[in-house]
Amino acid sequence: MILNSKCILCFIVGVLGVYHVLAQTSVPVEKQTDSLEEVLITATRTQRQLSSLPLPAQIISKETIAQSGSVRLSDILAEQTGLITVPDYGGGEGIQIQGLDSQYILILIDGVPLVGRSAGTLDLSRITVGNIKQIEVVKGASSSLYGSDALGGVINIITESPQKPFQSAINYRGGSLNSHDLSLNTGIKEERLALSLFANRYSSDGYDLDESTSLQTVEPFTNYTAQVKGKYDFSEATSLLLSSRFFTQNQEYRASEILSGESDITEWNGQVLFSQQFTDKITSTLELYGTNYHTESYLQDEEGVENSRSFYDQTLLRPELRTVYALNDKHNFIGGIGYTYESLERTDFSQDPVFKALYVYVQYDTHLLNNLNIIAGARYDMHNVYRSQLSPKLAARYKVDNSLAFKASVGSGFKAPAFRQLYFDFTNATVGYTVLGYEAVPTAIAEMQARGELANIIVPVSEFDDSLKPETSVNINLGVDYKFSKLLTTSLNLFRNNLNNLIDTRIIATKTNGQSVFSYVNVNESFTQGLEFSYTYNPFKNIRFSGGYQLLFAKDKEAVEAFEAGTVYGRTSANASAFVLNKKDYFGLYNRSRHTANFKVFYKLPQYKADVNMRATYRSKYGLSDTNGNGYLDNYDTFVDGYAIVDFAVNKALYKNITLGAGIDNLLNFTDTQNVTNIPGRLYFAKLNLTL
């Protein structure tokens, strides 16, 4: 569906009209408390207790973050069941959930999305944890509420708001690699006004895992983060929240003996939330959100002559109106309407694209019986480039008694084609291959033919007349929560994701220089399935054990059929004879481990005002590429060996307002110079926390 100016005008008029009508009937009432234990909002966009939710979700608390001594979001997520951090180029880190790559995971801060994904990955290491209240993780397709990018799940970082008349904290951590993290978090809260300010500086000398190259794995960098939030309650029913976040990073690097360069990142976002409680049953929120992510880098020689320059500038604007209607304790509705405007200017693009989308969603949360909770919802996205998408979801939880509960959910998700998959137009000047976005193919191929650069066209240009379809999935979860006693709680979840219209890279033409022309097409279907098990055990008052395990199978359906048909061959070495492979020889999708696990122990020593903890994670072997030439990942390919990471931390309170800490990350000193570029080796750190 193509959106034009009339659609935009109708949307704006509709939002203002609905809001005006509702405002005429406002009646001040008491607000709901937000002090409920283990409460999250991401799963339903309303306050829900985690223990009663019919969806696979978890909360990472502020206390857990503080005790670990970690300062970056990626470090915290890597220790959670079913979450796997995966390295990107340059030391960046994305996240996998239920075997789905980071490009399918939506990252939010205070409920609004971040932009700036490099090749689909949003680097989690750029997010500080210094002012995080809690992290909420929802696993499985969440497009029924959040649209594109939430095909595999949602991670929402909730930042702190002041709870006292005055509070302030200074945190410092210093350690290996000459790393320094300094933050200030301060706030005031009066009868109607709450203000908070957070500032963070983080720097490191980086590290080099491969000395054979001129570039370090991660070059030295310095970044700054600042966030300001202010909330004013006009009455018990009306409030206004303003929030702004800013991030900047500078990084210098040397690409060779004569070439050096610099990279700069600037990111900002702003949020306005106007909330009105009209009756004791109806509350509406008008949200205006905007964000921009800009990078610029260059290489120059010793005389200052530029060798190359690249830039990336992405902007997202989103107004949204949502209303919660709580009919009674057993029936709750939420609905919303919104509009997104997204633009990107980037080096090597055939045009400067603009995405526009109008969307509407609704959800019904009900307790039909005292022990039965059902959530049903759907979202409809109308886009100016790709086809309209309907994303329904249904979830249920049945509480047998206080110890046992069963839950199930089924929902669909979608991932819109990325800007690069549509408009990329890049030719490698050294090697000579070309990568074209889907929309760039007709024009670029015609120009290359006119210049005599093409030897053969493999995929006819007519194949690119239609639109590139969004990737879609159907997600199923079946779970059980069981409390053996007050001391031991467990959770088991079985999951399955069926993915369709996956966007893959294909050779569409060959060039006269012997190289290929690549583009993006909808081709294969895949699935991920497995189970997750987690537990918490408190045998004594001051000690807590927790852990989890994930079993994962992630495969391409076309590959499964090929192995079953006996049409795939393998070899043990380059000079060995080829032989037929069978179904058992197919390992699965790249960069997926069959087994992952974590174990944590937290021990408090109240007599010493101290606590100590140890956390361990394990990831089994996985493959990154096909090494025996058959195009699939099989048991005769080369794999990255499994590895374990063990972290240790200790904290001790001095007086009332000073806490000292120390720890060791990667105690076993694991490194893999070629494949695991986000783990630099054993790191030591010390930290100081001062509260006022």
mmCIF file of C-alpha atoms in Angstrom, residues 10 23 33 35 52-53 55 93 102 111-112 246 331 351 416 418 442 490 492 532 547-548 563 565 573 662 668:
data_model
loop_
_atom_site.group_PDB
_atom_site.id
_atom_site.type_symbol
_atom_site.label_atom_id
_atom_site.label_comp_id
_atom_site.label_asym_id
_atom_site.label_seq_id
_atom_site.Cartn_x
_atom_site.Cartn_y
_atom_site.Cartn_z
ATOM 1 C CA CYS A 10 -5.969 11.906 7.869
ATOM 2 C CA ALA A 23 -10.169 14.952 26.846
ATOM 3 C CA THR A 33 0.971 2.134 41.772
ATOM 4 C CA SER A 35 5.645 -0.554 43.134
ATOM 5 C CA SER A 52 1.463 -14.454 35.969
ATOM 6 C CA LEU A 53 2.446 -13.744 32.361
ATOM 7 C CA LEU A 55 4.528 -15.380 27.531
ATOM 8 C CA GLU A 93 28.016 -7.313 19.672
ATOM 9 C CA SER A 102 20.229 -9.929 16.093
ATOM 10 C CA GLY A 111 9.803 1.649 25.238
ATOM 11 C CA VAL A 112 11.115 3.421 22.120
ATOM 12 C CA PHE A 246 22.646 11.662 23.631
ATOM 13 C CA HIS A 331 -10.973 -7.533 31.318
ATOM 14 C CA GLN A 351 19.108 6.667 -3.668
ATOM 15 C CA ALA A 416 10.783 -5.520 6.790
ATOM 16 C CA ALA A 418 16.416 -3.370 5.391
ATOM 17 C CA PRO A 442 17.242 -2.887 -12.899
ATOM 18 C CA THR A 490 11.806 -23.889 37.748
ATOM 19 C CA LEU A 492 10.602 -25.044 31.064
ATOM 20 C CA GLU A 532 14.912 -23.657 27.517
ATOM 21 C CA GLY A 547 21.038 -21.109 35.942
ATOM 22 C CA GLY A 548 19.646 -22.317 32.691
ATOM 23 C CA PHE A 563 20.370 -34.174 2.607
ATOM 24 C CA ALA A 565 17.443 -36.962 -0.974
ATOM 25 C CA SER A 573 39.942 -32.790 3.047
ATOM 26 C CA ALA A 662 36.540 -5.780 42.396
ATOM 27 C CA LEU A 668 39.818 -18.836 32.490
#
